[in-house]
mmCIF file of C-alpha atoms in Angstrom:
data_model
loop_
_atom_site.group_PDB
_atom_site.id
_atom_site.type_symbol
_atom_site.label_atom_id
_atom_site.label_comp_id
_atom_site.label_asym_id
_atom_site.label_seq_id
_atom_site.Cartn_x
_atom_site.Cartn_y
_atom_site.Cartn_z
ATOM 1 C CA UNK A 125 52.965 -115.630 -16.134
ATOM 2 C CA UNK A 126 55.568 -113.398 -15.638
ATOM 3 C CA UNK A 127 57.641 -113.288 -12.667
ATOM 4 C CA UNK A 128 60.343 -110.627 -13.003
ATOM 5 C CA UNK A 129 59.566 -106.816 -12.938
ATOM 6 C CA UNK A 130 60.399 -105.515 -16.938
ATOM 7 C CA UNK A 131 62.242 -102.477 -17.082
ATOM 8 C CA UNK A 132 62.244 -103.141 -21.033
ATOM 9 C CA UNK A 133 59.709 -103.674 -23.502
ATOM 10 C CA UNK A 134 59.795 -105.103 -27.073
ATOM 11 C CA UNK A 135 58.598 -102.686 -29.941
ATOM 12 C CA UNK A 136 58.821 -103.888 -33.128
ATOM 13 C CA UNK A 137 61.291 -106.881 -32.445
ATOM 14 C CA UNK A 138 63.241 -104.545 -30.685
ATOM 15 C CA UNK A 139 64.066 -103.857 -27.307
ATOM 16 C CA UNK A 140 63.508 -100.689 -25.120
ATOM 17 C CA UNK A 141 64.659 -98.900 -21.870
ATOM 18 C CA UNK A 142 61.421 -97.974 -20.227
ATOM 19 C CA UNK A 143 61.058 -95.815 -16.716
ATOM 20 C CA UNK A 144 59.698 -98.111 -14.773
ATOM 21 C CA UNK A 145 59.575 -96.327 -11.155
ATOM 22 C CA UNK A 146 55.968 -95.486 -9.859
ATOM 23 C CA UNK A 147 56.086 -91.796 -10.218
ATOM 24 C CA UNK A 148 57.563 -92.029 -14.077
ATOM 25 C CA UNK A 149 53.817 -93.994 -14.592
ATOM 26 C CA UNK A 150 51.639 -91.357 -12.612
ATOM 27 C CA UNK A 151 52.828 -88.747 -14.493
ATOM 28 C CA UNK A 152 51.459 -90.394 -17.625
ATOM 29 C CA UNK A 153 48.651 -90.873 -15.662
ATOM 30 C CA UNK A 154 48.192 -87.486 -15.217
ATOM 31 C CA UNK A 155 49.579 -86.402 -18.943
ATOM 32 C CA UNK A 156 47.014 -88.800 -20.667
ATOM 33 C CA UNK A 157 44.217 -86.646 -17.977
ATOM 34 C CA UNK A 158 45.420 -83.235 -18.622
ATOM 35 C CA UNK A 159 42.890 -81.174 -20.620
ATOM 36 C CA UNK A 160 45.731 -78.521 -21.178
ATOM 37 C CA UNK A 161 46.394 -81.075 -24.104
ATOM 38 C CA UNK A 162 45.096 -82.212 -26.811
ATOM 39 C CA UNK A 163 43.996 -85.570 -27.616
ATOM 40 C CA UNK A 164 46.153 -86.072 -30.103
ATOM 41 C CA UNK A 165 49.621 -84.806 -27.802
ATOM 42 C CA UNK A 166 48.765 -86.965 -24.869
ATOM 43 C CA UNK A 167 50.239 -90.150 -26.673
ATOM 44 C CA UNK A 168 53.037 -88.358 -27.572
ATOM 45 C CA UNK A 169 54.067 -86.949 -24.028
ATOM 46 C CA UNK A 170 53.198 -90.290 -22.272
ATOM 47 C CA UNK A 171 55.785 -91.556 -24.968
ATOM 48 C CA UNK A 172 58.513 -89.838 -24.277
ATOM 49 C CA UNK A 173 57.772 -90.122 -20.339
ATOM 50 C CA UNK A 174 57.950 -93.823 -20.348
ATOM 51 C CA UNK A 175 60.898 -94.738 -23.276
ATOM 52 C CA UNK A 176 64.480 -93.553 -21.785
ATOM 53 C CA UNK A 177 65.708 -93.820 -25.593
ATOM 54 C CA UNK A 178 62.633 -91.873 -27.015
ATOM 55 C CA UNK A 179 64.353 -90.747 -29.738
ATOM 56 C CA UNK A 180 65.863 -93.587 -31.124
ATOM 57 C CA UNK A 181 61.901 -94.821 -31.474
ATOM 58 C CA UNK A 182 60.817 -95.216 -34.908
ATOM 59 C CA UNK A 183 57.723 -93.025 -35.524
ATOM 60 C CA UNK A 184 56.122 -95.573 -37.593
ATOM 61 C CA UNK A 185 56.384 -97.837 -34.262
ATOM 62 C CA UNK A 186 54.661 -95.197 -31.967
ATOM 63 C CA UNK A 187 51.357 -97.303 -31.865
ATOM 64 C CA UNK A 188 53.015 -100.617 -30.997
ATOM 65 C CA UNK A 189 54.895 -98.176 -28.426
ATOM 66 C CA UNK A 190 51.834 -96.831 -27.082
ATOM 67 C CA UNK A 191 49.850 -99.822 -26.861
ATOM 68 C CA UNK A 192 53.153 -101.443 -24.332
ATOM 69 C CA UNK A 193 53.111 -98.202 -22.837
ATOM 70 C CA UNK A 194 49.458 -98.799 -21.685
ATOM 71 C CA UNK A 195 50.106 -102.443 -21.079
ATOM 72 C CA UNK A 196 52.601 -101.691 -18.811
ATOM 73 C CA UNK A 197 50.408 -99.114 -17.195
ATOM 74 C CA UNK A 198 47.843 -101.647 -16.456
ATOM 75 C CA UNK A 199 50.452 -103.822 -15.071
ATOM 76 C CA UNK A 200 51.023 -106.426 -17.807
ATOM 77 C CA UNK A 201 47.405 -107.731 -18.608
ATOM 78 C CA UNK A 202 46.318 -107.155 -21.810
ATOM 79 C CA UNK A 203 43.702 -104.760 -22.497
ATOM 80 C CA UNK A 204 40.409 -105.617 -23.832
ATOM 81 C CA UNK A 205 37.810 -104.210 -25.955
ATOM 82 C CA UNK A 206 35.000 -102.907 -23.795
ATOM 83 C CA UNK A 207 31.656 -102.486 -25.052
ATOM 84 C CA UNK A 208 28.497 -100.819 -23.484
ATOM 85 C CA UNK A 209 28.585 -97.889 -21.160
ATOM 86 C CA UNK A 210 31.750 -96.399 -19.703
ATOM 87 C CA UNK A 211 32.659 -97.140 -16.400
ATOM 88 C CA UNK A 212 32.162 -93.837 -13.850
ATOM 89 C CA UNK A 213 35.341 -92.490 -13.007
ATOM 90 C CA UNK A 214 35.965 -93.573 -9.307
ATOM 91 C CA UNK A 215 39.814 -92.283 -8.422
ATOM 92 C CA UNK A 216 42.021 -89.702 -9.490
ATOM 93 C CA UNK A 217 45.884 -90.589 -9.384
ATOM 94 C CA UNK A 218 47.258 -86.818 -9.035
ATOM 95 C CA UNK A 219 43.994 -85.859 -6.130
ATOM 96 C CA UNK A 220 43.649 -88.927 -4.368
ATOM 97 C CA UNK A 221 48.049 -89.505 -3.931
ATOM 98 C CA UNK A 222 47.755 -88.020 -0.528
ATOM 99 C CA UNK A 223 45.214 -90.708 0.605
ATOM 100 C CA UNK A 224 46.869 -93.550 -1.365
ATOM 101 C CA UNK A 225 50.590 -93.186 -0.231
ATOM 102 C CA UNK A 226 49.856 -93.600 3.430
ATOM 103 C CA UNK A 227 48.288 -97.236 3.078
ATOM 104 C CA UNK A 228 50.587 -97.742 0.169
ATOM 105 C CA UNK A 229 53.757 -97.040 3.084
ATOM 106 C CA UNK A 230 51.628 -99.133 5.599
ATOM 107 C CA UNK A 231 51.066 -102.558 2.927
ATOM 108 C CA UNK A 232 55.456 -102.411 1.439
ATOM 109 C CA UNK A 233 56.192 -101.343 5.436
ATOM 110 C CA UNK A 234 58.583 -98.092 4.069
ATOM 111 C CA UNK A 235 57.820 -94.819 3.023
ATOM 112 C CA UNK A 236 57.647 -95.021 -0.937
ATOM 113 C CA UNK A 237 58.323 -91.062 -1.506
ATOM 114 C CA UNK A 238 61.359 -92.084 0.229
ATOM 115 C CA UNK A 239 63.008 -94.295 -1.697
ATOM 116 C CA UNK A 240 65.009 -93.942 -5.091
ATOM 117 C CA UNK A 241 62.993 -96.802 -7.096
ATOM 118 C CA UNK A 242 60.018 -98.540 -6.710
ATOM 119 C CA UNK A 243 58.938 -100.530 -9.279
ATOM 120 C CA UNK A 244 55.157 -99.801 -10.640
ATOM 121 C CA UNK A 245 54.141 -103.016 -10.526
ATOM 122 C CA UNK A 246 55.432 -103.503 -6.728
ATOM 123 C CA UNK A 247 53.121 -99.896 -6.361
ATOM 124 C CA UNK A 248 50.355 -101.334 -8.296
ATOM 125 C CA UNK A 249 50.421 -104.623 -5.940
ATOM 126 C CA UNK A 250 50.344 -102.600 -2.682
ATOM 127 C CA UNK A 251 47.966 -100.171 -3.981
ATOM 128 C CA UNK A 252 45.284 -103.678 -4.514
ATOM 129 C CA UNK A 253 45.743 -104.761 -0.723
ATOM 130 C CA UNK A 254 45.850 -101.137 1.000
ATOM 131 C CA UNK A 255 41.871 -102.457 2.429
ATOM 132 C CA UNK A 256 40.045 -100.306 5.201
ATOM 133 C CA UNK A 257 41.336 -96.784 4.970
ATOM 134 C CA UNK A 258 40.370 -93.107 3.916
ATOM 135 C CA UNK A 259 40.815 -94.098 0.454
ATOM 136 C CA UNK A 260 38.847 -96.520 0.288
ATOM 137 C CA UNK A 261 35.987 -94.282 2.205
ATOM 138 C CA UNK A 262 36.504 -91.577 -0.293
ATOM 139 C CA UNK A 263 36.213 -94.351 -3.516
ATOM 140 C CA UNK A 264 33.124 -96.238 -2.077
ATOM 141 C CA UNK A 265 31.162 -92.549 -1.598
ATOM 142 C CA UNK A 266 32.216 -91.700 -4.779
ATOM 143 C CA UNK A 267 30.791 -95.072 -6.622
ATOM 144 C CA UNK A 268 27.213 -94.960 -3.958
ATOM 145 C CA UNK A 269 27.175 -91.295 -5.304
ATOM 146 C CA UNK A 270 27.918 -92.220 -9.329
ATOM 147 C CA UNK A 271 24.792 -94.907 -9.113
ATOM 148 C CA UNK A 272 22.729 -92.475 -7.727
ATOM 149 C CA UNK A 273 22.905 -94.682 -4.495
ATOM 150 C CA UNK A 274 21.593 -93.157 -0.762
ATOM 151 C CA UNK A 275 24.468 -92.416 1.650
ATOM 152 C CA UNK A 276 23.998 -94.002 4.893
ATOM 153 C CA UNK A 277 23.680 -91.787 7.820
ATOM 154 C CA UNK A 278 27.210 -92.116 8.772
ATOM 155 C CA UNK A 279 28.781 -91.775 5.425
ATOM 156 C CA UNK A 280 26.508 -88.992 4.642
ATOM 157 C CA UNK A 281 27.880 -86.992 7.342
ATOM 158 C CA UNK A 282 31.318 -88.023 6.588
ATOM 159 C CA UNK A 283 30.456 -86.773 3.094
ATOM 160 C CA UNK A 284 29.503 -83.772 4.317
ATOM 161 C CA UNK A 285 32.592 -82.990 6.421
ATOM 162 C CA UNK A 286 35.134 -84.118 3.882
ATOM 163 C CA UNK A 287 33.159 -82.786 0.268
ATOM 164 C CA UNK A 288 37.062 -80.905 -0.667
ATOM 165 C CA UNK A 289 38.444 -84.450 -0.748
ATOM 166 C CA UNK A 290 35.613 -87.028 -2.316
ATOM 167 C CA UNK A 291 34.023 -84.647 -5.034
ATOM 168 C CA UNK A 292 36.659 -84.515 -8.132
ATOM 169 C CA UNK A 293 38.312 -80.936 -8.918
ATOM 170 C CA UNK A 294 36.723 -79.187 -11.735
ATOM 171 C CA UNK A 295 40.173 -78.316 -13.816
ATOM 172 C CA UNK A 296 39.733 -75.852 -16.781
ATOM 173 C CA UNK A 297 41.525 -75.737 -19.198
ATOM 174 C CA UNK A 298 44.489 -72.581 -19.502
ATOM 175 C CA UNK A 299 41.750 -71.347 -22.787
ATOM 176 C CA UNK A 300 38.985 -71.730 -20.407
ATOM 177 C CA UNK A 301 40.985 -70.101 -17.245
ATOM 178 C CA UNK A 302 41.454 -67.257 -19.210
ATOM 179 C CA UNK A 303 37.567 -66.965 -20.298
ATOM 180 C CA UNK A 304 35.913 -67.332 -16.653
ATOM 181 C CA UNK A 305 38.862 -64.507 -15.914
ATOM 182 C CA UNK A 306 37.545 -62.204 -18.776
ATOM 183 C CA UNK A 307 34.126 -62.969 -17.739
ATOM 184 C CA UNK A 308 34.961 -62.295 -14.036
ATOM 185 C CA UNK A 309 36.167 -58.497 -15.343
ATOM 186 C CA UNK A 310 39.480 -59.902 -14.855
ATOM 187 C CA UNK A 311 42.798 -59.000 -17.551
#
């Protein structure tokens, strides 16, 4: 078990300075979902989000690196192989922060946006207890919806109301932007 909050990870035998605070980790939450970049940049930029001494990393060492990174990410359990078919995607980190801060606040009893640091592990503890709330409305719609599940009458209408805020944002990528704006008789 570990009881203390890392703000350094081993690589390699070696110690490094990580970014710890909650927002450092949704960013790489939202690099690592960007479509603006390739597969093969994601690792990179998620890299260099979460080391404070990036540069002194040894490339050779970037896997080891990566794999803490995402350790660290899923705060501190190991990651598994998973077989069989792929989970459906139930949350978004960058859509759904305006309905996850609020309980977030309500469950550490202070406005996180507010403070200087917040550990992501403190977040990630909060974010499991934040129960009954608009997040958790929007989430269970979304998984009834991904099974191919009916929508009670109530949450049906709810659906209805609040579609801009359950149904995930189509993003395009800037290549594809530029297409649907050629195709639109746009410059």
């Amino acid at each position: 078990m570990l009881y203390e909050l890392p703000t350094k990870v081993d690589v390699n035998g070696i110690q490094y300075s990580i970014r710890s605070d909650y927002r450092a980790i949704l960013d790489i939450c939202c690099a690592l979902n960007d479509c603006n970049l390739q597969e093969r940049e994601k690792p990179i930029i998620a890299l260099l989000i979460f080391y404070k001494d990036f540069d002194e990393l040894p490339s050779e060492s970037y896997q080891e690196a990566f794999e803490k990174c995402l350790w660290f990410v899923d705060g501190g359990k190991e990651r598994t192989r998973k077989t069989g078919k792929k989970a459906p995607k139930l949350m978004d980190w960058e859509q759904d922060f305006p309905f996850i801060v609020g309980p977030v606040n309500r469950v550490l009893g202070k406005e996180i946006r507010a403070v200087k640091y917040l550990h992501w592990w403190s977040f990630l503890s909060a974010y499991t207890e934040i129960g009954d709330c608009t997040f958790q409305k929007i989430v269970s719609i979304r998984a009834k919806l991904a099974k191919g599940m009916r929508l009670e009458k109530g949450e049906r209408e709810w659906y209805l109301r609040n579609r801009e805020i359950v149904d995930f944002k189509t993003e395009f990528s800037n290549v594809e932007n530029e297409m649907l704006s050629q195709w639109a008789g746009g410059k």
